[in-house]
PDB file of C-alpha atoms and ligand atoms in Angstrom:
ATOM      1  CA  UNK A   1     -52.607 274.851  76.991  1.00  0.00           C
ATOM      2  CA  UNK A   2     -50.837 275.629  80.504  1.00  0.00           C
ATOM      3  CA  UNK A   3     -48.581 273.107  82.383  1.00  0.00           C
ATOM      4  CA  UNK A   4     -49.393 272.950  85.594  1.00  0.00           C
ATOM      5  CA  UNK A   5     -46.091 271.152  86.428  1.00  0.00           C
ATOM      6  CA  UNK A   6     -44.303 273.908  84.703  1.00  0.00           C
ATOM      7  CA  UNK A   7     -41.249 275.477  86.816  1.00  0.00           C
ATOM      8  CA  UNK A   8     -38.538 277.991  86.354  1.00  0.00           C
ATOM      9  CA  UNK A   9     -35.902 275.609  86.781  1.00  0.00           C
ATOM     10  CA  UNK A  10     -33.057 275.577  84.357  1.00  0.00           C
ATOM     11  CA  UNK A  11     -30.968 272.668  84.635  1.00  0.00           C
ATOM     12  CA  UNK A  12     -27.231 273.163  83.225  1.00  0.00           C
ATOM     13  CA  UNK A  13     -25.477 270.541  84.709  1.00  0.00           C
ATOM     14  CA  UNK A  14     -22.014 271.192  82.711  1.00  0.00           C
ATOM     15  CA  UNK A  15     -22.822 274.947  82.754  1.00  0.00           C
ATOM     16  CA  UNK A  16     -24.527 277.243  80.717  1.00  0.00           C
ATOM     17  CA  UNK A  17     -24.397 277.976  76.787  1.00  0.00           C
ATOM     18  CA  UNK A  18     -22.052 280.675  75.221  1.00  0.00           C
ATOM     19  CA  UNK A  19     -24.099 283.800  75.082  1.00  0.00           C
ATOM     20  CA  UNK A  20     -21.699 285.989  72.587  1.00  0.00           C
ATOM     21  CA  UNK A  21     -22.795 284.222  69.550  1.00  0.00           C
ATOM     22  CA  UNK A  22     -24.314 285.776  66.065  1.00  0.00           C
ATOM     23  CA  UNK A  23     -27.635 284.380  64.315  1.00  0.00           C
ATOM     24  CA  UNK A  24     -27.013 283.001  61.350  1.00  0.00           C
ATOM     25  CA  UNK A  25     -29.360 282.174  58.472  1.00  0.00           C
ATOM     26  CA  UNK A  26     -30.882 278.329  59.195  1.00  0.00           C
ATOM     27  CA  UNK A  27     -29.832 275.736  56.316  1.00  0.00           C
ATOM     28  CA  UNK A  28     -32.827 274.147  55.063  1.00  0.00           C
ATOM     29  CA  UNK A  29     -33.618 270.516  54.097  1.00  0.00           C
ATOM     30  CA  UNK A  30     -32.414 269.642  51.002  1.00  0.00           C
ATOM     31  CA  UNK A  31     -28.857 270.979  51.447  1.00  0.00           C
ATOM     32  CA  UNK A  32     -26.308 268.124  51.099  1.00  0.00           C
ATOM     33  CA  UNK A  33     -24.555 268.976  54.641  1.00  0.00           C
ATOM     34  CA  UNK A  34     -28.060 268.201  56.029  1.00  0.00           C
ATOM     35  CA  UNK A  35     -28.749 264.847  54.639  1.00  0.00           C
ATOM     36  CA  UNK A  36     -24.958 262.981  55.165  1.00  0.00           C
ATOM     37  CA  UNK A  37     -23.192 261.931  58.755  1.00  0.00           C
ATOM     38  CA  UNK A  38     -21.321 265.014  60.078  1.00  0.00           C
ATOM     39  CA  UNK A  39     -17.590 264.707  60.960  1.00  0.00           C
ATOM     40  CA  UNK A  40     -16.830 263.784  64.173  1.00  0.00           C
ATOM     41  CA  UNK A  41     -15.559 267.127  66.829  1.00  0.00           C
ATOM     42  CA  UNK A  42     -12.174 266.417  67.442  1.00  0.00           C
ATOM     43  CA  UNK A  43     -10.718 269.760  68.447  1.00  0.00           C
ATOM     44  CA  UNK A  44     -12.188 271.400  71.388  1.00  0.00           C
ATOM     45  CA  UNK A  45     -11.008 274.655  70.926  1.00  0.00           C
ATOM     46  CA  UNK A  46     -11.826 278.130  70.541  1.00  0.00           C
ATOM     47  CA  UNK A  47     -13.710 278.078  66.809  1.00  0.00           C
ATOM     48  CA  UNK A  48     -15.887 275.039  68.412  1.00  0.00           C
ATOM     49  CA  UNK A  49     -17.054 277.785  71.033  1.00  0.00           C
ATOM     50  CA  UNK A  50     -17.569 280.247  68.602  1.00  0.00           C
ATOM     51  CA  UNK A  51     -19.493 278.078  66.473  1.00  0.00           C
ATOM     52  CA  UNK A  52     -21.609 276.852  69.535  1.00  0.00           C
ATOM     53  CA  UNK A  53     -21.868 280.346  70.584  1.00  0.00           C
ATOM     54  CA  UNK A  54     -23.538 281.297  66.974  1.00  0.00           C
ATOM     55  CA  UNK A  55     -25.679 278.050  67.240  1.00  0.00           C
ATOM     56  CA  UNK A  56     -27.163 279.286  70.401  1.00  0.00           C
ATOM     57  CA  UNK A  57     -27.848 282.522  69.192  1.00  0.00           C
ATOM     58  CA  UNK A  58     -29.443 281.273  66.051  1.00  0.00           C
ATOM     59  CA  UNK A  59     -31.643 278.828  67.922  1.00  0.00           C
ATOM     60  CA  UNK A  60     -33.142 281.264  70.698  1.00  0.00           C
ATOM     61  CA  UNK A  61     -33.883 283.937  67.382  1.00  0.00           C
ATOM     62  CA  UNK A  62     -35.436 281.178  65.650  1.00  0.00           C
ATOM     63  CA  UNK A  63     -37.557 280.112  69.167  1.00  0.00           C
ATOM     64  CA  UNK A  64     -36.320 276.482  68.727  1.00  0.00           C
ATOM     65  CA  UNK A  65     -35.050 274.320  71.652  1.00  0.00           C
ATOM     66  CA  UNK A  66     -32.387 272.404  69.904  1.00  0.00           C
ATOM     67  CA  UNK A  67     -29.915 273.023  66.810  1.00  0.00           C
ATOM     68  CA  UNK A  68     -27.452 271.076  65.087  1.00  0.00           C
ATOM     69  CA  UNK A  69     -24.265 272.676  63.238  1.00  0.00           C
ATOM     70  CA  UNK A  70     -25.629 271.455  60.164  1.00  0.00           C
ATOM     71  CA  UNK A  71     -28.058 273.615  60.372  1.00  0.00           C
ATOM     72  CA  UNK A  72     -25.921 276.309  60.132  1.00  0.00           C
ATOM     73  CA  UNK A  73     -24.257 274.764  57.414  1.00  0.00           C
ATOM     74  CA  UNK A  74     -21.365 273.240  59.451  1.00  0.00           C
ATOM     75  CA  UNK A  75     -20.641 269.911  58.755  1.00  0.00           C
ATOM     76  CA  UNK A  76     -19.503 268.861  62.652  1.00  0.00           C
ATOM     77  CA  UNK A  77     -21.304 266.276  65.211  1.00  0.00           C
ATOM     78  CA  UNK A  78     -22.483 268.796  67.453  1.00  0.00           C
ATOM     79  CA  UNK A  79     -25.425 270.151  69.001  1.00  0.00           C
ATOM     80  CA  UNK A  80     -27.157 272.792  71.592  1.00  0.00           C
ATOM     81  CA  UNK A  81     -30.304 272.491  73.419  1.00  0.00           C
ATOM     82  CA  UNK A  82     -32.407 274.283  75.638  1.00  0.00           C
ATOM     83  CA  UNK A  83     -35.576 272.183  76.362  1.00  0.00           C
ATOM     84  CA  UNK A  84     -38.402 271.596  78.731  1.00  0.00           C
ATOM     85  CA  UNK A  85     -38.897 267.713  80.149  1.00  0.00           C
ATOM     86  CA  UNK A  86     -42.421 266.452  80.974  1.00  0.00           C
ATOM     87  CA  UNK A  87     -42.223 268.151  84.614  1.00  0.00           C
ATOM     88  CA  UNK A  88     -41.513 271.655  82.821  1.00  0.00           C
ATOM     89  CA  UNK A  89     -37.666 271.739  83.958  1.00  0.00           C
ATOM     90  CA  UNK A  90     -35.663 273.366  81.241  1.00  0.00           C
ATOM     91  CA  UNK A  91     -32.493 271.434  80.558  1.00  0.00           C
ATOM     92  CA  UNK A  92     -29.570 273.196  78.823  1.00  0.00           C
ATOM     93  CA  UNK A  93     -26.633 271.923  77.199  1.00  0.00           C
ATOM     94  CA  UNK A  94     -24.145 271.401  74.554  1.00  0.00           C
ATOM     95  CA  UNK A  95     -23.206 267.874  73.170  1.00  0.00           C
ATOM     96  CA  UNK A  96     -20.416 266.758  70.615  1.00  0.00           C
ATOM     97  CA  UNK A  97     -20.210 263.178  69.146  1.00  0.00           C
ATOM     98  CA  UNK A  98     -23.279 262.166  70.486  1.00  0.00           C
ATOM     99  CA  UNK A  99     -24.508 258.962  70.845  1.00  0.00           C
ATOM    100  CA  UNK A 100     -28.250 258.162  71.714  1.00  0.00           C
ATOM    101  CA  UNK A 101     -29.125 255.197  73.877  1.00  0.00           C
ATOM    102  CA  UNK A 102     -33.175 254.073  73.605  1.00  0.00           C
ATOM    103  CA  UNK A 103     -35.020 252.235  75.915  1.00  0.00           C
ATOM    104  CA  UNK A 104     -35.720 248.163  74.404  1.00  0.00           C
ATOM    105  CA  UNK A 105     -38.166 245.787  74.976  1.00  0.00           C
ATOM    106  CA  UNK A 106     -40.944 246.313  77.614  1.00  0.00           C
ATOM    107  CA  UNK A 107     -39.196 249.749  78.792  1.00  0.00           C
ATOM    108  CA  UNK A 108     -39.803 251.183  75.045  1.00  0.00           C
ATOM    109  CA  UNK A 109     -43.147 253.266  75.189  1.00  0.00           C
ATOM    110  CA  UNK A 110     -43.984 255.209  71.465  1.00  0.00           C
ATOM    111  CA  UNK A 111     -44.888 259.067  72.396  1.00  0.00           C
ATOM    112  CA  UNK A 112     -46.567 260.280  68.925  1.00  0.00           C
ATOM    113  CA  UNK A 113     -46.525 263.967  69.395  1.00  0.00           C
ATOM    114  CA  UNK A 114     -46.019 266.737  66.797  1.00  0.00           C
ATOM    115  CA  UNK A 115     -42.566 267.372  65.705  1.00  0.00           C
ATOM    116  CA  UNK A 116     -41.063 270.147  63.903  1.00  0.00           C
ATOM    117  CA  UNK A 117     -37.552 271.092  62.835  1.00  0.00           C
ATOM    118  CA  UNK A 118     -36.208 274.598  62.078  1.00  0.00           C
ATOM    119  CA  UNK A 119     -34.797 273.542  58.577  1.00  0.00           C
ATOM    120  CA  UNK A 120     -38.200 272.697  57.613  1.00  0.00           C
ATOM    121  CA  UNK A 121     -39.984 275.707  59.122  1.00  0.00           C
ATOM    122  CA  UNK A 122     -43.706 276.684  59.947  1.00  0.00           C
ATOM    123  CA  UNK A 123     -44.884 272.912  59.653  1.00  0.00           C
ATOM    124  CA  UNK A 124     -45.571 270.201  62.419  1.00  0.00           C
ATOM    125  CA  UNK A 125     -46.870 266.824  61.785  1.00  0.00           C
ATOM    126  CA  UNK A 126     -46.806 263.354  64.470  1.00  0.00           C
ATOM    127  CA  UNK A 127     -43.521 261.502  64.577  1.00  0.00           C
ATOM    128  CA  UNK A 128     -43.506 258.621  66.864  1.00  0.00           C
ATOM    129  CA  UNK A 129     -40.581 258.163  68.909  1.00  0.00           C
ATOM    130  CA  UNK A 130     -39.578 256.347  72.382  1.00  0.00           C
ATOM    131  CA  UNK A 131     -40.755 258.539  75.131  1.00  0.00           C
ATOM    132  CA  UNK A 132     -37.193 258.631  76.783  1.00  0.00           C
ATOM    133  CA  UNK A 133     -33.802 258.872  75.541  1.00  0.00           C
ATOM    134  CA  UNK A 134     -30.007 259.333  77.099  1.00  0.00           C
ATOM    135  CA  UNK A 135     -27.551 260.824  74.932  1.00  0.00           C
ATOM    136  CA  UNK A 136     -23.830 260.769  76.067  1.00  0.00           C
ATOM    137  CA  UNK A 137     -20.925 262.477  74.357  1.00  0.00           C
ATOM    138  CA  UNK A 138     -18.414 265.432  74.945  1.00  0.00           C
ATOM    139  CA  UNK A 139     -18.810 269.114  76.102  1.00  0.00           C
ATOM    140  CA  UNK A 140     -17.157 272.289  74.820  1.00  0.00           C
ATOM    141  CA  UNK A 141     -14.163 271.033  76.992  1.00  0.00           C
ATOM    142  CA  UNK A 142     -13.814 267.716  75.524  1.00  0.00           C
ATOM    143  CA  UNK A 143     -15.025 266.067  78.863  1.00  0.00           C
ATOM    144  CA  UNK A 144     -17.950 263.503  78.791  1.00  0.00           C
ATOM    145  CA  UNK A 145     -21.319 264.535  78.992  1.00  0.00           C
ATOM    146  CA  UNK A 146     -24.601 262.737  79.659  1.00  0.00           C
ATOM    147  CA  UNK A 147     -27.965 263.773  79.465  1.00  0.00           C
ATOM    148  CA  UNK A 148     -31.302 261.703  80.058  1.00  0.00           C
ATOM    149  CA  UNK A 149     -34.957 263.232  78.994  1.00  0.00           C
ATOM    150  CA  UNK A 150     -38.391 262.513  78.903  1.00  0.00           C
ATOM    151  CA  UNK A 151     -41.710 264.467  77.182  1.00  0.00           C
ATOM    152  CA  UNK A 152     -40.204 267.065  74.620  1.00  0.00           C
ATOM    153  CA  UNK A 153     -36.632 266.761  75.788  1.00  0.00           C
ATOM    154  CA  UNK A 154     -36.530 262.804  74.898  1.00  0.00           C
ATOM    155  CA  UNK A 155     -37.918 264.017  71.545  1.00  0.00           C
ATOM    156  CA  UNK A 156     -35.126 266.848  71.169  1.00  0.00           C
ATOM    157  CA  UNK A 157     -32.071 264.972  71.857  1.00  0.00           C
ATOM    158  CA  UNK A 158     -33.414 262.322  69.757  1.00  0.00           C
ATOM    159  CA  UNK A 159     -34.059 264.635  66.804  1.00  0.00           C
ATOM    160  CA  UNK A 160     -30.910 266.464  67.363  1.00  0.00           C
ATOM    161  CA  UNK A 161     -28.849 263.548  67.370  1.00  0.00           C
ATOM    162  CA  UNK A 162     -30.096 262.080  64.170  1.00  0.00           C
ATOM    163  CA  UNK A 163     -29.252 265.654  62.591  1.00  0.00           C
ATOM    164  CA  UNK A 164     -25.342 264.883  63.248  1.00  0.00           C
ATOM    165  CA  UNK A 165     -26.096 261.467  60.979  1.00  0.00           C
ATOM    166  CA  UNK A 166     -27.647 263.207  58.093  1.00  0.00           C
ATOM    167  CA  UNK A 167     -31.075 262.091  59.421  1.00  0.00           C
ATOM    168  CA  UNK A 168     -34.170 264.452  59.314  1.00  0.00           C
ATOM    169  CA  UNK A 169     -37.566 263.548  60.761  1.00  0.00           C
ATOM    170  CA  UNK A 170     -39.089 263.762  57.518  1.00  0.00           C
ATOM    171  CA  UNK A 171     -37.163 260.551  56.996  1.00  0.00           C
ATOM    172  CA  UNK A 172     -39.056 259.207  59.826  1.00  0.00           C
ATOM    173  CA  UNK A 173     -42.528 259.727  58.782  1.00  0.00           C
ATOM    174  CA  UNK A 174     -45.053 258.040  56.276  1.00  0.00           C
ATOM    175  CA  UNK A 175     -45.152 259.704  52.547  1.00  0.00           C
ATOM    176  CA  UNK A 176     -48.723 260.875  53.678  1.00  0.00           C
ATOM    177  CA  UNK A 177     -47.526 262.806  56.854  1.00  0.00           C
ATOM    178  CA  UNK A 178     -44.571 263.926  54.450  1.00  0.00           C
ATOM    179  CA  UNK A 179     -46.984 265.348  52.121  1.00  0.00           C
ATOM    180  CA  UNK A 180     -48.786 267.053  54.647  1.00  0.00           C
ATOM    181  CA  UNK A 181     -45.977 268.585  56.131  1.00  0.00           C
ATOM    182  CA  UNK A 182     -44.840 269.591  52.879  1.00  0.00           C
ATOM    183  CA  UNK A 183     -48.119 271.475  52.526  1.00  0.00           C
ATOM    184  CA  UNK A 184     -48.136 273.429  55.714  1.00  0.00           C
ATOM    185  CA  UNK A 185     -44.239 274.183  54.997  1.00  0.00           C
ATOM    186  CA  UNK A 186     -45.577 275.737  51.339  1.00  0.00           C
ATOM    187  CA  UNK A 187     -48.128 277.679  52.730  1.00  0.00           C
ATOM    188  CA  UNK A 188     -45.577 279.223  55.819  1.00  0.00           C
ATOM    189  CA  UNK A 189     -42.819 279.778  53.366  1.00  0.00           C
ATOM    190  CA  UNK A 190     -43.421 283.555  53.175  1.00  0.00           C
ATOM    191  CA  UNK A 191     -42.765 284.298  56.842  1.00  0.00           C
ATOM    192  CA  UNK A 192     -38.975 282.641  56.607  1.00  0.00           C
ATOM    193  CA  UNK A 193     -36.978 284.032  53.940  1.00  0.00           C
ATOM    194  CA  UNK A 194     -33.780 282.171  53.373  1.00  0.00           C
ATOM    195  CA  UNK A 195     -32.041 284.620  55.588  1.00  0.00           C
ATOM    196  CA  UNK A 196     -33.966 283.626  58.850  1.00  0.00           C
ATOM    197  CA  UNK A 197     -33.912 283.785  61.417  1.00  0.00           C
ATOM    198  CA  UNK A 198     -30.518 286.124  60.867  1.00  0.00           C
ATOM    199  CA  UNK A 199     -31.646 290.063  60.029  1.00  0.00           C
TER     200      UNK A 199
HETATM  201 ZN1   ZN B 201     -34.382 269.887  62.884  1.00  0.00          ZN
END
């Protein structure tokens, strides 16, 4: 399926993601660090920048649209993303200490598209979420950042903020959907050795 609205536009309002990182293996659901709230980022230093560079390299190597620090086994509230919105614009950024704001009342419309997670690879099921979201937090320099998105970007901002809280999308679906998800994941397992997507 092609998207007639797709453009080559890339929006990186707070600057590009660091590109000098190394690909790390992706931590899977079941690892303790993925299922408890992460520690807030307090030091906006070189080691944070270096972690974010590795997260960026790992996200691209896995063909993902977002990745949180716990997905490389690091207990910190930070995520990176490079994700299209409904108009096909790619929005790129990093958010430390994210807080998500979702529409309420009449503005709240659920979108039940397929969702997947790099930490449970090879599996997708529907997950209903609000169709727009705003995330506020801090950038790599500690200054405030804010991103608002619809379409896949809204889903991504919510999914990645969830990771920083120790929530995976398997926690947000029915037992029946979880079983379907597990079946797909088990079938695809040979394609995703534990070192994936690192060499
Ligand atoms: Zn995920």
